Structures are given as C-alpha cells and as structure tokens.
Amino acid sequence: MIGNAARLSGVRVDCASGLHIGSLHIGRQRLRVGIRPASPSKSEGKPPLLLFNGIGANMELTAPLLHELTEREAIVFDAPGAGASPAPLLPYRMWQLARLARRVLDALGYGVVDVFGVSWGGGVAQQFAAQYPGRCRRLVLAATAMGAVMLPGKPSALWQMISPRRYWDKNHLRRIAPQIYGGDLRHDREALRGHVQAMRGGTTYGYALQLLAMLGWTSLPLLWRIRQPTLVLAGSDDPLVPLANGRWLARLLREGRLEVIDCGHLFLVTRSARIARSIEDFLDEERSV
C-alpha cells in the first residue's frame, strides 16, 4: 500500500481510476475514500488535488479525468448517502460537508490542497475554499453555479435530476442522457459507455439529503472570501447549468478565469484529455513564475 492510503481500512485498487479505495471513520460517519497516488518524480512539490463529485455520483466516475491527470495525487470520497458511503440519519448543510472534507484531510495527513468540484460538487468546493482558505491553494470549478441564485437549466432536464433513477437504471440513463447532459451525448451514445459501467448509485434517501443540502444555499455571499485563483470550466451546450452561470462566476470571483468547453454537462467524460491539460496548466502556473 502506498503513502496516505495506508490510513484507510479494507483497501483495494480500482484498475480503471487507479484509486486506492478504502474506508475511513470521521466521528460516526463512515466514508468510502479513494486516493490515487502519483509518481513521486512527477508530483514533487505539487499539492494534492481534492475532488468533489456531482450529486449521487460515486468516486469511480472520476476515472476518465484521473486517467489523464497523472502528475498529482488525488483524493476523493463518496459523499454521505452517495456511492458506498452510508447516509447519515439527519440532513446536513454545505458547511458541514466542507467541514467533513477538512476532517478527511486531517485524518489522512494532508495539509494544503488544490480543490476541484464538478456540478453539485462545485458548490461544496466553493464552500470549502471560502470556509478554509488556508487549506485551499487553487480552485477549479466545472459545470457548476452559485446555487440558489443561478440561472436555471431547462425544466425538462432539471425534472429528470430530481430522481436518482439514472444511477441504478442504466437503460433509463441512456434514454435521458442527450436531454439532460447535452453536448457530445446528443449524437454519440458510445461516449457514455464507460460512464454507465462505472455508476454505482447510493440510496434514494442519501440522494434526497444531497438535494436538501443544496436547498436554499448560494455561494453569492461567500464569493468575496474566495481569494484563490480559480479556473471556471463551463460547457456551451449544458442543459443543466447554462453557460451564463460560468460567466457570472468567473466575473464575480476575485481571481476567476473562464474557459468555455464546446460540449455539454459531462465534458469531464467526453473531453477528459483536454480538460486535464487545462487543469494541469492552471495548477502549475505558479511554479513557472
């Protein structure tokens, strides 16, 4: 076993993502945590990358991105109630998720990290950066928005997102994917193959808790506290998070920068190589100054 993954229990290696996946207890909450080590020669001096996934998503869905992001260690965990992390009895809020992530880092022995969040996880990433500025060096936000004050997506797509059925009914996902994700998936059904195979849904209750955590939350009053350089990645054909949200985020953030991807909501899956290059270049910028 390698490095900090030795602090997890019951570790196995997921070949597709390279994640060393095991369990970690934070108080009464058991979490399924994954650590993807990087080659010491390539990752020397680079902060590890903490990833926050989309709603209902299990950590294996980060495989396409992690396969391309080879030069830094990565940490990801299934949010309570998603993937294989059990749901807590009581609802939680975004600040509590950020605190949970900080406690995960503490338990695993990590200090300052770079932070990445996609879709729902982009909200958690913004909360984490504002709540723990000393633990977040740089921030990357993908296909996300400011929460309650966002320009909403297409009603038909948002309606489909209320249910987690797509995580356990793969035929249902194949039918609705062009409608809710847009971009390449409108015409390339094969692009979804690996994503579908890696999906491991949590529970309906756990999914509901994730929806409730976001209910009424907005990062708008937090943005002034996010002083980290931030890369905002937004799809030009995203039915769930219209491009205007990315433009607003980049404009309101103190050091925000927008990169528009000619694709839909799942550009991390369909354009993973290009996205990984953008992220690596952005995170390495300080090193080249």
Coordinates of C-alpha atoms in Angstrom, one line a residue:
M1 CA 0.0 0.0 0.0
I2 CA 1.3 3.5 -0.9
G3 CA 1.6 6.6 1.3
N4 CA -1.5 8.1 2.9
A5 CA -3.8 5.2 1.6
A6 CA -2.2 3.2 4.4
R7 CA -4.5 5.1 6.8
L8 CA -7.6 3.6 5.1
S9 CA -9.1 0.3 6.1
G10 CA -10.0 -2.6 3.7
V11 CA -8.2 -1.0 0.8
R12 CA -8.5 -2.3 -2.8
V13 CA -7.3 -0.8 -6.0
D14 CA -9.7 0.2 -8.8
C15 CA -7.8 -0.5 -12.0
A16 CA -9.8 2.0 -14.2
S17 CA -9.1 5.0 -12.0
G18 CA -6.0 3.9 -10.1
L19 CA -7.8 4.8 -6.9
H20 CA -6.8 3.0 -3.7
I21 CA -10.3 2.7 -2.2
G22 CA -10.9 2.0 1.5
S23 CA -13.0 3.1 4.5
L24 CA -12.4 5.9 7.0
H25 CA -14.5 6.9 10.0
I26 CA -15.0 10.6 10.8
G27 CA -16.9 10.6 14.1
R28 CA -19.9 8.4 13.5
Q29 CA -19.8 8.8 9.7
R30 CA -18.2 6.0 7.7
L31 CA -16.9 7.3 4.4
R32 CA -15.7 5.5 1.3
V33 CA -12.5 7.3 0.4
G34 CA -10.2 7.0 -2.6
I35 CA -6.6 8.1 -3.0
R36 CA -4.9 8.0 -6.4
P37 CA -1.1 8.2 -5.8
A38 CA 1.1 9.8 -8.3
S39 CA 4.7 9.1 -9.2
P40 CA 7.0 10.9 -6.7
S41 CA 9.2 12.2 -9.5
K42 CA 6.2 13.9 -11.3
S43 CA 4.3 15.1 -8.2
E44 CA 7.2 16.5 -6.2
G45 CA 6.3 20.0 -4.8
K46 CA 2.7 19.8 -6.2
P47 CA -0.2 20.0 -3.7
P48 CA -2.6 17.0 -3.9
L49 CA -5.9 17.6 -5.6
L50 CA -9.2 17.2 -3.5
L51 CA -12.1 16.3 -5.7
F52 CA -15.9 16.9 -5.0
N53 CA -18.1 14.9 -7.3
G54 CA -21.6 15.6 -8.7
I55 CA -24.8 14.7 -7.0
G56 CA -25.4 11.0 -6.5
A57 CA -22.0 10.2 -8.1
N58 CA -19.6 7.5 -6.9
M59 CA -15.9 8.1 -7.0
E60 CA -15.2 5.7 -9.8
L61 CA -16.9 8.2 -12.2
T62 CA -13.8 10.4 -11.8
A63 CA -11.8 7.7 -13.7
P64 CA -11.6 9.4 -17.1
L65 CA -10.2 12.6 -15.6
L66 CA -7.8 10.8 -13.2
H67 CA -6.5 8.7 -16.1
E68 CA -5.3 12.0 -17.7
L69 CA -4.3 13.8 -14.5
T70 CA -1.2 11.8 -13.8
E71 CA 1.1 14.4 -12.2
R72 CA -0.5 14.9 -8.8
E73 CA -2.0 12.8 -6.0
A74 CA -5.8 12.9 -5.9
I75 CA -8.2 12.4 -3.0
V76 CA -12.0 11.8 -3.4
F77 CA -14.7 10.4 -1.3
D78 CA -18.3 9.4 -1.8
A79 CA -20.5 12.0 -0.1
P80 CA -22.7 10.7 2.7
G81 CA -25.5 8.7 1.1
A82 CA -23.8 8.6 -2.4
G83 CA -21.8 5.7 -3.8
A84 CA -21.0 3.3 -0.9
S85 CA -20.9 5.9 1.9
P86 CA -23.9 5.3 4.1
A87 CA -26.4 8.1 4.6
P88 CA -26.5 9.9 8.0
L89 CA -29.7 9.9 9.9
L90 CA -30.2 13.6 9.8
P91 CA -29.9 16.2 7.0
Y92 CA -26.7 18.2 6.6
R93 CA -25.8 21.5 5.1
M94 CA -23.0 22.5 2.7
W95 CA -20.8 24.0 5.5
Q96 CA -20.9 20.6 7.3
L97 CA -19.8 18.9 4.1
A98 CA -16.9 21.3 3.8
R99 CA -16.0 20.6 7.5
L100 CA -16.2 16.8 6.8
A101 CA -13.8 17.2 3.9
R102 CA -11.4 19.1 6.1
R103 CA -11.6 16.4 8.7
V104 CA -10.9 13.8 6.0
L105 CA -7.7 15.7 5.0
D106 CA -6.7 15.9 8.7
A107 CA -7.2 12.2 9.2
L108 CA -5.2 11.3 6.2
G109 CA -2.4 13.7 7.0
Y110 CA -2.8 16.2 4.2
G111 CA -2.2 20.0 4.6
V112 CA -2.8 22.5 1.8
V113 CA -4.5 21.1 -1.3
D114 CA -5.8 22.2 -4.6
V115 CA -9.6 21.8 -4.9
F116 CA -11.8 20.6 -7.8
G117 CA -15.6 20.5 -7.8
V118 CA -18.0 19.5 -10.6
S119 CA -21.7 20.3 -10.8
W120 CA -23.2 19.8 -7.3
G121 CA -19.6 19.2 -6.0
G122 CA -18.7 22.6 -7.4
G123 CA -20.9 24.1 -4.7
V124 CA -19.1 22.1 -2.0
A125 CA -15.8 23.2 -3.5
Q126 CA -16.8 26.9 -3.3
Q127 CA -17.9 26.4 0.3
F128 CA -14.6 24.7 1.2
A129 CA -12.5 27.4 -0.4
A130 CA -14.4 30.1 1.5
Q131 CA -14.5 28.3 4.8
Y132 CA -11.0 27.0 4.9
P133 CA -8.9 29.5 2.8
G134 CA -5.7 28.3 4.4
R135 CA -6.2 24.7 3.2
C136 CA -7.1 25.6 -0.5
R137 CA -4.3 26.9 -2.7
R138 CA -6.1 26.9 -6.1
L139 CA -9.7 26.2 -7.1
V140 CA -11.2 24.6 -10.3
L141 CA -14.9 24.6 -10.8
A142 CA -16.6 22.6 -13.6
A143 CA -20.2 22.7 -14.9
T144 CA -21.4 24.5 -11.8
A145 CA -23.0 27.6 -10.5
M146 CA -23.7 29.7 -7.4
G147 CA -26.6 27.6 -6.1
A148 CA -30.0 29.2 -5.4
V149 CA -29.3 32.3 -7.4
M150 CA -28.2 30.5 -10.6
L151 CA -29.8 30.8 -14.0
P152 CA -31.7 27.6 -14.0
G153 CA -31.4 24.9 -16.7
K154 CA -34.1 23.6 -18.9
P155 CA -37.1 22.5 -16.8
S156 CA -37.3 19.1 -18.5
A157 CA -33.7 18.4 -17.7
L158 CA -34.0 19.6 -14.1
W159 CA -37.1 17.5 -13.6
Q160 CA -35.1 14.4 -14.5
M161 CA -32.4 15.3 -12.0
I162 CA -34.9 15.2 -9.1
S163 CA -34.8 11.4 -9.2
P164 CA -31.6 9.2 -8.8
R165 CA -33.1 6.6 -11.1
R166 CA -30.4 7.2 -13.7
Y167 CA -27.8 5.7 -11.2
W168 CA -29.5 2.3 -11.0
D169 CA -31.4 2.0 -14.3
K170 CA -28.8 2.2 -17.0
N171 CA -31.3 1.9 -19.8
H172 CA -33.1 4.9 -18.4
L173 CA -29.9 6.9 -18.3
R174 CA -29.1 6.0 -21.9
R175 CA -32.6 7.4 -22.9
I176 CA -32.4 10.7 -21.0
A177 CA -28.6 11.4 -21.3
P178 CA -28.9 13.5 -24.5
Q179 CA -31.7 15.6 -22.9
I180 CA -30.0 16.2 -19.5
Y181 CA -26.4 16.3 -20.4
G182 CA -26.4 17.7 -24.0
G183 CA -23.1 18.3 -25.9
D184 CA -21.4 15.2 -27.4
L185 CA -24.0 12.9 -25.9
R186 CA -26.7 14.3 -28.2
H187 CA -25.2 12.3 -31.0
D188 CA -22.6 10.0 -29.5
R189 CA -24.2 7.4 -27.3
E190 CA -21.0 5.4 -27.1
A191 CA -19.3 8.2 -25.3
L192 CA -21.4 7.3 -22.3
R193 CA -20.5 3.6 -22.2
G194 CA -17.6 3.8 -19.7
H195 CA -19.6 6.3 -17.5
V196 CA -22.6 4.0 -17.4
Q197 CA -20.5 0.9 -16.5
A198 CA -18.8 2.8 -13.6
M199 CA -22.0 4.1 -12.0
R200 CA -22.8 2.8 -8.5
G201 CA -25.8 4.6 -7.1
G202 CA -26.4 5.3 -3.4
T203 CA -29.8 5.3 -1.8
T204 CA -32.9 7.4 -2.6
Y205 CA -32.7 8.9 1.0
G206 CA -29.0 9.7 0.5
Y207 CA -29.8 11.4 -2.8
A208 CA -32.6 13.4 -1.1
L209 CA -30.1 14.5 1.6
Q210 CA -27.8 15.8 -1.1
L211 CA -30.6 17.8 -2.7
L212 CA -31.6 19.2 0.7
A213 CA -28.0 20.2 1.5
M214 CA -28.1 22.5 -1.6
L215 CA -31.7 23.7 -1.0
G216 CA -31.6 27.5 -0.4
W217 CA -27.8 27.5 -0.4
T218 CA -25.9 30.0 -2.5
S219 CA -22.2 30.9 -2.8
L220 CA -23.1 34.6 -3.6
P221 CA -22.3 36.0 -0.2
L222 CA -19.2 33.8 0.0
L223 CA -17.5 34.8 -3.3
W224 CA -15.7 37.8 -1.8
R225 CA -14.0 35.4 0.6
I226 CA -12.7 33.2 -2.2
R227 CA -9.3 34.8 -3.0
Q228 CA -7.7 31.7 -4.5
P229 CA -7.0 31.8 -8.3
T230 CA -10.0 30.0 -9.8
L231 CA -10.5 28.3 -13.1
V232 CA -14.2 28.1 -14.2
L233 CA -14.9 25.5 -16.8
A234 CA -18.3 25.7 -18.5
G235 CA -20.0 23.9 -21.3
S236 CA -21.5 25.9 -24.2
D237 CA -24.4 23.3 -24.6
D238 CA -25.2 22.4 -20.9
P239 CA -29.0 21.9 -20.4
L240 CA -28.5 21.7 -16.6
V241 CA -26.1 24.6 -15.9
P242 CA -26.4 27.2 -18.7
L243 CA -23.1 28.9 -19.8
A244 CA -24.2 32.2 -18.3
N245 CA -23.6 30.8 -14.8
G246 CA -20.0 30.2 -15.6
R247 CA -19.6 33.7 -17.0
W248 CA -21.1 35.2 -13.8
L249 CA -19.0 33.0 -11.5
A250 CA -15.8 34.0 -13.3
R251 CA -16.7 37.6 -13.3
L252 CA -17.7 37.8 -9.6
L253 CA -14.7 35.8 -8.3
R254 CA -11.7 37.9 -7.3
E255 CA -9.3 35.9 -9.4
G256 CA -11.7 34.0 -11.6
R257 CA -11.0 32.9 -15.2
L258 CA -13.5 31.3 -17.6
E259 CA -12.8 28.6 -20.1
V260 CA -15.7 27.6 -22.3
I261 CA -15.8 24.0 -23.5
D262 CA -17.7 23.2 -26.7
C263 CA -19.7 20.5 -25.1
G264 CA -22.4 19.7 -22.5
H265 CA -22.6 19.0 -18.8
L266 CA -20.4 15.9 -18.9
F267 CA -17.4 17.3 -20.7
L268 CA -15.2 15.7 -18.0
V269 CA -16.2 12.4 -19.5
T270 CA -16.3 13.3 -23.2
R271 CA -13.3 15.7 -23.3
S272 CA -11.3 14.4 -20.4
A273 CA -7.8 14.7 -22.1
R274 CA -8.3 18.4 -23.0
I275 CA -9.8 19.2 -19.6
A276 CA -6.9 17.5 -17.8
R277 CA -4.4 19.6 -19.8
S278 CA -6.3 22.8 -18.8
I279 CA -6.3 21.9 -15.2
E280 CA -2.7 20.8 -15.1
D281 CA -1.6 24.1 -16.8
F282 CA -3.7 26.2 -14.4
L283 CA -2.4 24.4 -11.3
D284 CA 1.2 24.6 -12.5
E285 CA 1.1 28.3 -13.3
E286 CA 2.7 29.5 -10.1
R287 CA 5.5 27.0 -10.5
S288 CA 6.6 28.6 -13.8
V289 CA 6.6 32.2 -12.5

